[in-house]
Coordinates of C-alpha atoms in Angstrom, one line a residue:
X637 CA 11.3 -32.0 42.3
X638 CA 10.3 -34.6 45.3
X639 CA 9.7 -38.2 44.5
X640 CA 6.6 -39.3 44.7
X641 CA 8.0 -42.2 46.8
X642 CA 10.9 -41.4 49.1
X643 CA 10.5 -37.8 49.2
X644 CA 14.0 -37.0 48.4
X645 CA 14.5 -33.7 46.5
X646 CA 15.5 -33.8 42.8
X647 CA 16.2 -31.4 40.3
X648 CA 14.1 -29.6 38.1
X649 CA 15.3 -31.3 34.8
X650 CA 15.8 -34.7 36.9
X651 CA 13.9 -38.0 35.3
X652 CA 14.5 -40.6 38.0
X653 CA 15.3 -40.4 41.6
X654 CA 19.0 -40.3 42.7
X655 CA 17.9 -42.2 45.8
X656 CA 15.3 -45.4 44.4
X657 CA 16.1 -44.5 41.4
X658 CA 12.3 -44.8 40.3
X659 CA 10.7 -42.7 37.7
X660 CA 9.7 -39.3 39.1
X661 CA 6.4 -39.2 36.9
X662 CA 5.2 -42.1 38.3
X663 CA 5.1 -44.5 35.6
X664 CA 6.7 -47.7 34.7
X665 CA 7.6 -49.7 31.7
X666 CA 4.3 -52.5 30.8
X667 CA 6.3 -55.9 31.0
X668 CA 3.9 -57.7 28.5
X669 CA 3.9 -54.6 25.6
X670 CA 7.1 -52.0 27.1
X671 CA 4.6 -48.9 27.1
X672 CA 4.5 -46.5 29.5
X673 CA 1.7 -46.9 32.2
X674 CA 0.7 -45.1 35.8
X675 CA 2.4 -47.8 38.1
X676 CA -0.3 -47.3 40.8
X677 CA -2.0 -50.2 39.0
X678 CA -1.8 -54.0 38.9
X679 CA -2.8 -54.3 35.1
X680 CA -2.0 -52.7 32.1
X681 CA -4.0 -49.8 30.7
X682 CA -2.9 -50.7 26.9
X683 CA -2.6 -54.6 26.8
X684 CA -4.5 -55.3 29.7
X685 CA -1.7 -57.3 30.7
X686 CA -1.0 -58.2 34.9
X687 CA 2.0 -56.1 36.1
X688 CA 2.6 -58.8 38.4
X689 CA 2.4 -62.3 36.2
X690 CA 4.6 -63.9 34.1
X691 CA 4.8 -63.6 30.4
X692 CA 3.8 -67.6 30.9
X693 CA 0.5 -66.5 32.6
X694 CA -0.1 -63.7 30.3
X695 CA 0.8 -65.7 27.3
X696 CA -0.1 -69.7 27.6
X697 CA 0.4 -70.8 24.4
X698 CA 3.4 -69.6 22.1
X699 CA 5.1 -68.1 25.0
X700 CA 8.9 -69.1 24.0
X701 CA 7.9 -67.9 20.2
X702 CA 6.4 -64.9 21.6
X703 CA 9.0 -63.9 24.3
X704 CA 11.7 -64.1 21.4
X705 CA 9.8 -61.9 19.3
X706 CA 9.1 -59.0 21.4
X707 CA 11.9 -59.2 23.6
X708 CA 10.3 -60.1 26.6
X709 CA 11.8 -62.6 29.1
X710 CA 10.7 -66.0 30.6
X711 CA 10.7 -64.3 33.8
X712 CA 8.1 -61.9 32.6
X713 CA 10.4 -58.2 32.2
X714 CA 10.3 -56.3 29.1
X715 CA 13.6 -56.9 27.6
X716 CA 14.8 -54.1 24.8
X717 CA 16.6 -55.5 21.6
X718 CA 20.2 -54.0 22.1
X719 CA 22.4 -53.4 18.7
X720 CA 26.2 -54.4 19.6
X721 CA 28.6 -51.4 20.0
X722 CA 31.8 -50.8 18.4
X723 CA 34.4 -50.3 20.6
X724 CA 35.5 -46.7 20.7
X725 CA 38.9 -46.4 18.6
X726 CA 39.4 -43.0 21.5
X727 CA 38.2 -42.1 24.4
X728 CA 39.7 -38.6 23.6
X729 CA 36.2 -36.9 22.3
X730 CA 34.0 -38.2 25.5
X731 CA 36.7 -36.2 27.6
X732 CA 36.5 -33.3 25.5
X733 CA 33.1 -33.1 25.3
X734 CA 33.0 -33.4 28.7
X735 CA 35.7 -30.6 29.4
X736 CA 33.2 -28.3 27.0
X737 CA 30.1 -28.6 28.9
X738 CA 31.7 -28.3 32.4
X739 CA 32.8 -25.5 30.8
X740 CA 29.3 -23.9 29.6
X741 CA 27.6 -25.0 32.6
X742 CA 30.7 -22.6 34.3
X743 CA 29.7 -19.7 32.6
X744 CA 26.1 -20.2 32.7
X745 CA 26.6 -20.3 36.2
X746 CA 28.1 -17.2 36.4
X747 CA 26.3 -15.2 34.2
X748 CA 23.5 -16.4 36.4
X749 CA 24.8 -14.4 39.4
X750 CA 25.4 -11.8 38.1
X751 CA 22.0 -11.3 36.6
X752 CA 21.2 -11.8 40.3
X753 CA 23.7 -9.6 41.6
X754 CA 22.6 -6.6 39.0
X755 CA 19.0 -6.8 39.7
X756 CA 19.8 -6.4 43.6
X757 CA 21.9 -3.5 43.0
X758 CA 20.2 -1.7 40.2
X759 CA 16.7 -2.4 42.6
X760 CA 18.2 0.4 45.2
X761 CA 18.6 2.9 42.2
X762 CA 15.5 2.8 40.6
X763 CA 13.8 6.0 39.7
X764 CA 12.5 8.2 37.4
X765 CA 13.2 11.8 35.5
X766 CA 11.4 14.6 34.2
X767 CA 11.8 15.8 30.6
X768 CA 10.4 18.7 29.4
X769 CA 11.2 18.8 25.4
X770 CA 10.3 21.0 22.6
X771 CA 10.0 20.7 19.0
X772 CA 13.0 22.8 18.8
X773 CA 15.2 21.6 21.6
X774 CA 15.7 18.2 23.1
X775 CA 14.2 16.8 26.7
X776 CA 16.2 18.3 29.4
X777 CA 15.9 16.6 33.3
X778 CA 13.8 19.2 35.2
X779 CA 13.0 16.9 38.5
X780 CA 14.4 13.3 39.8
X781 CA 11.9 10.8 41.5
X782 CA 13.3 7.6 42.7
X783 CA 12.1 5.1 45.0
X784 CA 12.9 7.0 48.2
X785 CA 10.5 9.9 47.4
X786 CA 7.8 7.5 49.0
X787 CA 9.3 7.3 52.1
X788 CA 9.0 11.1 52.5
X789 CA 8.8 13.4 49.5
X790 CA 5.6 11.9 48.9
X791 CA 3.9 12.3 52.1
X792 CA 5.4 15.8 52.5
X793 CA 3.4 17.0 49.2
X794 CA 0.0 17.1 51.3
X795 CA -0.2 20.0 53.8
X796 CA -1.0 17.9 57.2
X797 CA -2.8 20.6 58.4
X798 CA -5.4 20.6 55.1
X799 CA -9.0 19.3 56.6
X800 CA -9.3 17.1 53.6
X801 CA -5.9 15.6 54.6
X802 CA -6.6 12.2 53.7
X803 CA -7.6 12.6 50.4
X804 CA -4.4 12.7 49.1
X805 CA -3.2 9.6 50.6
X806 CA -3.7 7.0 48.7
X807 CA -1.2 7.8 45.5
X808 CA 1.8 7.8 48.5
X809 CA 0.3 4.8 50.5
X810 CA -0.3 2.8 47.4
X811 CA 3.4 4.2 45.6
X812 CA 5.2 2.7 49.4
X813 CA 3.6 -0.3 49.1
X814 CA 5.0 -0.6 46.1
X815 CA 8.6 0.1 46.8
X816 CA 8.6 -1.7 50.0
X817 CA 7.2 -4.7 47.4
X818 CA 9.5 -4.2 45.1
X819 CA 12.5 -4.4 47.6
X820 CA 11.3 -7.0 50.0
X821 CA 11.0 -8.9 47.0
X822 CA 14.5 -8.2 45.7
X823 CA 16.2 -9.4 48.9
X824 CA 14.2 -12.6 49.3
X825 CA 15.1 -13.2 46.1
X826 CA 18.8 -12.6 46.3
X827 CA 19.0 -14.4 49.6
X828 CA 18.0 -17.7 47.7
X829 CA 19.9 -16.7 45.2
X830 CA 23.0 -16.2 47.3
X831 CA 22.4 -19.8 49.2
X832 CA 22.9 -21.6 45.2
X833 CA 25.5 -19.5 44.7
X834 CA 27.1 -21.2 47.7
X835 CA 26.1 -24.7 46.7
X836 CA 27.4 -23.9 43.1
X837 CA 31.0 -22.8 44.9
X838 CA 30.8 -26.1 46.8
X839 CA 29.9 -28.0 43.7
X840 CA 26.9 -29.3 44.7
X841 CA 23.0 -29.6 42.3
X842 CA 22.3 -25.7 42.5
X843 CA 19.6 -24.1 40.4
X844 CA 21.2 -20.3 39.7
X845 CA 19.6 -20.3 36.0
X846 CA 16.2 -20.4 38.1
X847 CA 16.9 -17.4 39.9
X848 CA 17.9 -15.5 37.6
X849 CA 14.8 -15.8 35.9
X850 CA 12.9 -14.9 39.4
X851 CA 15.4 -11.7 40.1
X852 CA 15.4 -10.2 36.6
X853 CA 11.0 -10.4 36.3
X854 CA 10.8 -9.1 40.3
X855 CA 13.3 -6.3 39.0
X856 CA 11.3 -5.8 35.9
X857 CA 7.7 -6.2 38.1
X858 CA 9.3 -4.0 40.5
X859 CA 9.4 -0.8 37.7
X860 CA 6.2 -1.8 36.6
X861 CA 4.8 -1.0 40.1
X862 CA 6.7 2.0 40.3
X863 CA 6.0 3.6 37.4
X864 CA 2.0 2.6 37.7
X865 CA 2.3 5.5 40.4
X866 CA 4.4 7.7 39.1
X867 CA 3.4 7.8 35.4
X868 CA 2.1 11.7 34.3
X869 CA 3.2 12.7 31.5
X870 CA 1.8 16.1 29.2
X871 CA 2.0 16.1 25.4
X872 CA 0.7 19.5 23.7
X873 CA 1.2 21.7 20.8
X874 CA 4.7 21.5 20.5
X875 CA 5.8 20.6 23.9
X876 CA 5.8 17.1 25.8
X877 CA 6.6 16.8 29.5
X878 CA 7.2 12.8 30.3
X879 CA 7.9 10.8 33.2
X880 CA 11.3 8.7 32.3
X881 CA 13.2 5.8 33.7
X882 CA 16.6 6.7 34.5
X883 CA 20.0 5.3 33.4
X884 CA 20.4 3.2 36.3
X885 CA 17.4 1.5 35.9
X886 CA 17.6 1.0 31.9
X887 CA 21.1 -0.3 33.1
X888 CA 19.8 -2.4 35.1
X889 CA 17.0 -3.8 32.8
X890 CA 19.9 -4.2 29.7
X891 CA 22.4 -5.8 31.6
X892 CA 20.3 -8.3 33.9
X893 CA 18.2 -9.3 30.6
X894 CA 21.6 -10.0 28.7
X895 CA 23.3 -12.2 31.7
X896 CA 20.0 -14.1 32.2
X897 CA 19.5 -14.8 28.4
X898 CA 23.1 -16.0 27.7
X899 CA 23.0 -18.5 31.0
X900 CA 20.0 -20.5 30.2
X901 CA 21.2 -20.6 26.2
X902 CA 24.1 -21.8 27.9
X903 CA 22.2 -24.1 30.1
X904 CA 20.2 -25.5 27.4
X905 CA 23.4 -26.3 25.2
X906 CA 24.7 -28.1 28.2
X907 CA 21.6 -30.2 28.8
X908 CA 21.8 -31.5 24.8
X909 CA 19.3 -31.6 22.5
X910 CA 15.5 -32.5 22.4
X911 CA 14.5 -34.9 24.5
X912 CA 10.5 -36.0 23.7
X913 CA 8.4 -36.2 20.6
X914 CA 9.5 -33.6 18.5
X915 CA 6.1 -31.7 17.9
X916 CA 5.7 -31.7 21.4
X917 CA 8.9 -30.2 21.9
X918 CA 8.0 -27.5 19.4
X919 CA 5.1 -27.0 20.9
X920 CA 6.5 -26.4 24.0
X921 CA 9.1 -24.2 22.6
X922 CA 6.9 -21.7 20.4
X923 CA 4.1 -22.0 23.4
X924 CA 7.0 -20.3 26.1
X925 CA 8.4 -17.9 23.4
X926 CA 4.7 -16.1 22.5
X927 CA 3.8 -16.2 26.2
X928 CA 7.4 -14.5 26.9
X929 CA 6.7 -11.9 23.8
X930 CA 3.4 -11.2 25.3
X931 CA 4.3 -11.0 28.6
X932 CA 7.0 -8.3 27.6
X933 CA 4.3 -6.5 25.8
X934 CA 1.7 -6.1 28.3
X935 CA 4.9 -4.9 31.2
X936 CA 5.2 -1.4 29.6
X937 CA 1.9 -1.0 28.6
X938 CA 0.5 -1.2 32.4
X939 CA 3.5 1.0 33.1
X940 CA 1.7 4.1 31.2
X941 CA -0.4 4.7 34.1
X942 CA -4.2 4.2 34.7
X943 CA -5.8 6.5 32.8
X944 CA -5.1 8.5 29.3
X945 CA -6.8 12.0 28.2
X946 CA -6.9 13.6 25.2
X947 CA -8.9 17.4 24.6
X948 CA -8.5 19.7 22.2
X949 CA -9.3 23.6 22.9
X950 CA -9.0 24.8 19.6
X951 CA -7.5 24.0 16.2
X952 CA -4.4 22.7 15.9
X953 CA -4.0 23.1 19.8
X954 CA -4.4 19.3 21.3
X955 CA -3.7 18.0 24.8
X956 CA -2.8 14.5 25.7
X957 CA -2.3 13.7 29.2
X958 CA -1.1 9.7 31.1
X959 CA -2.3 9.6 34.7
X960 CA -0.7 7.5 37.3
X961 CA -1.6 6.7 40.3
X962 CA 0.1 9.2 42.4
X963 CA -0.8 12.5 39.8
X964 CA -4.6 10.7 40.1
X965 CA -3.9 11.5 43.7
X966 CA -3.2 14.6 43.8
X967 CA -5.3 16.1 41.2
X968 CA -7.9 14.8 43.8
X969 CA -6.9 16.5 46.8
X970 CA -6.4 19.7 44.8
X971 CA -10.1 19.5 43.6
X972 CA -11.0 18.2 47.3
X973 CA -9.5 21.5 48.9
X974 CA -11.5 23.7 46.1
X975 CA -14.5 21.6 46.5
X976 CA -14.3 21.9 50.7
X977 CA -13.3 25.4 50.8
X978 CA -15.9 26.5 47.9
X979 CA -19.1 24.7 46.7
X980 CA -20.7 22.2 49.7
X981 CA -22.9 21.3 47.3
X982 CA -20.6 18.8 45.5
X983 CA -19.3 17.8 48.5
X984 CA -21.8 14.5 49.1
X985 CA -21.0 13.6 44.8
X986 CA -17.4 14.8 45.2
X987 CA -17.2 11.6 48.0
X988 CA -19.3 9.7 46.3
X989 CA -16.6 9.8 43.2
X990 CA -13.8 9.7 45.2
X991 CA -14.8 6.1 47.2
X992 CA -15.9 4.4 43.9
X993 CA -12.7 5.6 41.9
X994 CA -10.3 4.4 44.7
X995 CA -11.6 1.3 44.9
X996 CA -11.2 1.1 41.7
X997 CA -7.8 2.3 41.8
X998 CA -6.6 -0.5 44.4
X999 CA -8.8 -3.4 42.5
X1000 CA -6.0 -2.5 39.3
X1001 CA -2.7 -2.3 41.8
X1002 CA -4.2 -5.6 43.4
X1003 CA -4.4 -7.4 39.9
X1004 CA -0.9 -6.1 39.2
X1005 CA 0.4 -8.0 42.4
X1006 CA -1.3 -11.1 41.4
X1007 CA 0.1 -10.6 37.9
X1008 CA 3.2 -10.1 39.0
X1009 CA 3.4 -12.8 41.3
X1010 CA 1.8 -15.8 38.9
X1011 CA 4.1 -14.7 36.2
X1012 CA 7.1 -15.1 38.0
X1013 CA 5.7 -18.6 39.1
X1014 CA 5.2 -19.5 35.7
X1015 CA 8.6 -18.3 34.1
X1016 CA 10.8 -19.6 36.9
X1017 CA 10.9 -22.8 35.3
X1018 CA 8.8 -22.1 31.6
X1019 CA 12.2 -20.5 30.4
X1020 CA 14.9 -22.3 32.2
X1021 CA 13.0 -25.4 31.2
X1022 CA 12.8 -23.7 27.2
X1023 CA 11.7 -26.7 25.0
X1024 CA 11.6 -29.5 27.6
X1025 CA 8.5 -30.3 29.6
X1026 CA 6.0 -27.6 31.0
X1027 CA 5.3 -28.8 34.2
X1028 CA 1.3 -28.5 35.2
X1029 CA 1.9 -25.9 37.8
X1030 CA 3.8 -23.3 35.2
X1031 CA 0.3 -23.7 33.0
X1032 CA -1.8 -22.7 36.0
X1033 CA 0.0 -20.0 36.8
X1034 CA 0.0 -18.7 32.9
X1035 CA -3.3 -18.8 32.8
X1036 CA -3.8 -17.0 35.9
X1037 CA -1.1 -14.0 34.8
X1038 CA -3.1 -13.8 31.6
X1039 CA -6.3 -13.7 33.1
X1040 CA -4.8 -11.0 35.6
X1041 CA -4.2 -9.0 32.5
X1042 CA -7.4 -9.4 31.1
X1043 CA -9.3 -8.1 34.4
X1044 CA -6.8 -5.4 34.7
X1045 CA -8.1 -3.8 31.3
X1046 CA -11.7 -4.5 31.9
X1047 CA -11.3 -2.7 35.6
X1048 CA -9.0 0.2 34.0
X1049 CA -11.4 0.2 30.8
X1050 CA -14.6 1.1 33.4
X1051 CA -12.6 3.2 35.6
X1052 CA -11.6 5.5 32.5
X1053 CA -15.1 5.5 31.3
X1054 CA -16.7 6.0 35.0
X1055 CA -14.2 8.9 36.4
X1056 CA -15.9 11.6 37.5
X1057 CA -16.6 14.1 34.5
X1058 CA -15.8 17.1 36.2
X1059 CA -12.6 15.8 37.2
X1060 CA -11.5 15.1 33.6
X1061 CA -12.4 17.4 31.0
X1062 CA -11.7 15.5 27.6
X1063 CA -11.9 12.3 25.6
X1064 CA -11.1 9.3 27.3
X1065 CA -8.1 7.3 25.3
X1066 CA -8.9 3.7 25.8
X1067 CA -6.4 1.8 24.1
X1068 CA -4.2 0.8 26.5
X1069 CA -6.8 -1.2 28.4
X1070 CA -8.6 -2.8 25.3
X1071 CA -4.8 -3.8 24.1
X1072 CA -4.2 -5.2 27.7
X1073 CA -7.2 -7.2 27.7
X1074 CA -6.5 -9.0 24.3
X1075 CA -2.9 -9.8 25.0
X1076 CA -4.6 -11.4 28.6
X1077 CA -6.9 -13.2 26.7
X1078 CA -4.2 -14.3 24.2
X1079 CA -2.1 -15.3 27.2
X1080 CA -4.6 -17.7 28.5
X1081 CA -5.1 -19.5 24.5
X1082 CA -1.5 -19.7 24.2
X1083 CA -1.0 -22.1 27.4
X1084 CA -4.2 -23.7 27.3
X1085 CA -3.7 -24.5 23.9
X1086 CA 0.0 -25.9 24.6
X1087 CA -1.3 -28.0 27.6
X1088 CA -4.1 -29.7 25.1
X1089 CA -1.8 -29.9 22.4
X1090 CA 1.4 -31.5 24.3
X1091 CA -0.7 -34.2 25.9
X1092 CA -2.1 -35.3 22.5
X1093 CA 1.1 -37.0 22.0
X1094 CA 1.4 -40.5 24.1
X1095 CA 5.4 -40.0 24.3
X1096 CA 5.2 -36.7 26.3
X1097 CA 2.7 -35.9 29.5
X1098 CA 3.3 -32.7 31.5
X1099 CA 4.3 -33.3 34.6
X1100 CA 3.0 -31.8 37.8
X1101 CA 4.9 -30.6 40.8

């Protein structure tokens, strides 16, 4: 964090400048009545006091009687009533206490890098399995997808020599953009995370805890994107063929969620208890824990693809089928080579379909980016800052991830409901995107609701970046 005054950079959790040792919010103690006020201006916005006078000129008559009573000095500067202190009989427990959170903040530390450390290796294994299971058998891996079937595999799928080539193209373009996303992300990432790293060796201020929160949602973002455009999965009459992660990548996920959770608890222990008004602590505290659950909610859920079918061709025979983004695409140049090669007829609507349903498509892997990215922004500092002030930006960004989520169900609700009919045969299932719009919308209440609620209470303000 930069003071407002000399610039010099801070630390997240920092309340006063390590260089002019001002107050980073910008305000000051009221020398007439000790409140806190902006200290842009020259009078008080409580007493109405001058910032600049003495208590004399404030206070003409009964200044001596008044100065003793509220602790304020001839000289005009709040004064607060100190109680005397016993003299410690040891200084034993300060050095032990100390010892212990060097300690923690050790650990935390570490556990920190290696959250970052898994998420960059586990990020170059990602992919997915096939698993074809019966009632009377278990799944068993038929086919393995991971991230560098984009980079080839993919592409190779679509004859080049087909006339209606470029049909097919945008479930590989879209699932590269993705990966090469997903990665780029990952290194950035890891190369910030490797530069505290170094600071935290050279015991300087580092801020590991807050990249561990940034590597572990990318990683997590990362198989979101992924599995967007690889979701298809078939559930019939006793048979279900599903799109799974694999081991490396539920790995991943287990071990980078338990090294990030146990450094901030850490962390937290370290940086002592509350610090504010107490409701507005628990605000703050139950505000980032719903908008974590719900954030955790809505990841899988826009993981199951864009689109869910269910038909029935005769009793008890039922067929439910997820469609990501890449099956989407090449169902379509399948029905584009029949279309071209049979009926010109439904050419001109085939096209027609085809233009409104990709854009579409990239409108609900556009959302996701700006989902993914705001959330990220948010939680950097909402959870490493668990129960201590929300800063004005992390609220902003909330909202916006929220209101990402909403959009994205709207948009996948209408595409679901607008695909072209003779490409899906069957009831649409719309529950995924009406559940995706009310956790979006209950995203948004819970962090405007926390921002209203927190600066109802004069001993705590969020503070903006």
């Amino acid at each position: 964090m930069k003071c407002v005054r000399c610039g010099t950079e801070n630390i997240e959790e920092a309340k006063f400048c390590k260089k002019c040792g001002k107050r980073l919010d910008g305000k000051a103690v009221c020398p007439n009545c000790g409140r806190m006020i902006p200290d842009d201006g020259e009078f008080c916005i409580y007493c109405g006091a001058n910032r600049n006078a003495t208590y004399e000129e404030n206070h003409p008559e009964g200044s001596k009687t008044l100065a003793s009573e509220t602790n304020i000095s001839n000289s005009g500067i709040y004064v607060p009533t100190r109680k005397p202190v016993e003299k410690a009989v040891s200084e034993k427990p300060v050095i032990a206490d100390t010892k212990r959170k060097h300690f923690l903040h050790l650990f935390s530390s570490i556990f920190a890098s290696l959250t970052i450390l898994v998420c960059f290796i586990f990020a170059f294994l990602l992919g997915v399995t096939t698993s074809v299971g019966t009632a009377s058998s278990a799944g068993v891996s038929d086919q393995i997808y991971n991230i560098y079937y984009f980079f080839s595999d993919a592409f190779k799928a679509i004859p080049d020599s087909s006339p209606v080539y470029s049909y097919g193209l945008i479930g590989p373009v879209l699932g590269l953009m993705s990966v090469i996303l997903g990665l780029g992300g990952t290194v950035i990432v890891t190369i910030f995370g490797v530069r505290e790293f170094v600071r935290f060796l050279q015991k300087k201020e580092h801020n590991l805890q807050k990249y561990s929160v940034i590597s572990l949602f990318t990683y997590l973002s990362f198989i979101v994107l992924y599995m967007m455009n690889m979701a298809t999965s078939m559930s019939s009459s006793g048979v279900t063929i599903s799109i799974i992660l694999n081991g490396a990548t539920i790995a991943g996920i287990v071990l980078g969620s338990v090294f990030m959770l146990a450094s901030i608890v850490l962390n937290l222990i370290v940086r002592g208890g509350i610090k504010q008004n107490i409701k507005a602590y628990l605000i703050n505290a139950i505000s980032t824990a719903v908008f974590t659950i719900l954030t955790i909610v809505s990841i899988p859920l826009i993981g199951k693809g864009i689109i869910t079918i269910s038909s029935a061709t005769g009793s008890p025979y039922t067929l439910t089928t997820s469609i990501g983004i890449n099956g989407y695409s090449s169902s379509m140049f399948n029905f584009a080579t029949s279309i071209y090669y049979g009926s010109d007829d439904l050419w001109d609507e085939f096209v027609m379909n085809f233009v409104s349903n990709t854009i579409f498509i990239v409108v609900l892997f556009m959302l996701v980016i700006l989902f993914v990215y705001s959330l990220i922004q948010c939680l950097k500092n909402t959870i490493t800052n668990f129960g201590f002030e929300t800063k004005k930006q992390s609220i902003i960004y909330g909202v916006i991830s929220g209101s990402s989520i909403t959009l994205f169900g709207v948009f996948d609700l209408v595409f679901a409901t607008a695909i072209s009919p003779y490409f899906v045969s069957g009831d649409r299932n719309l529950v995924i995107p009406i559940v995706l719009m009310f956790l979006g919308l209950l995203m948004d209440v819970c962090m405007i609701a926390s921002y209203f609620l927190q600066n109802k209470y004069k001993n705590y303000s969020t503070v903006s970046e």
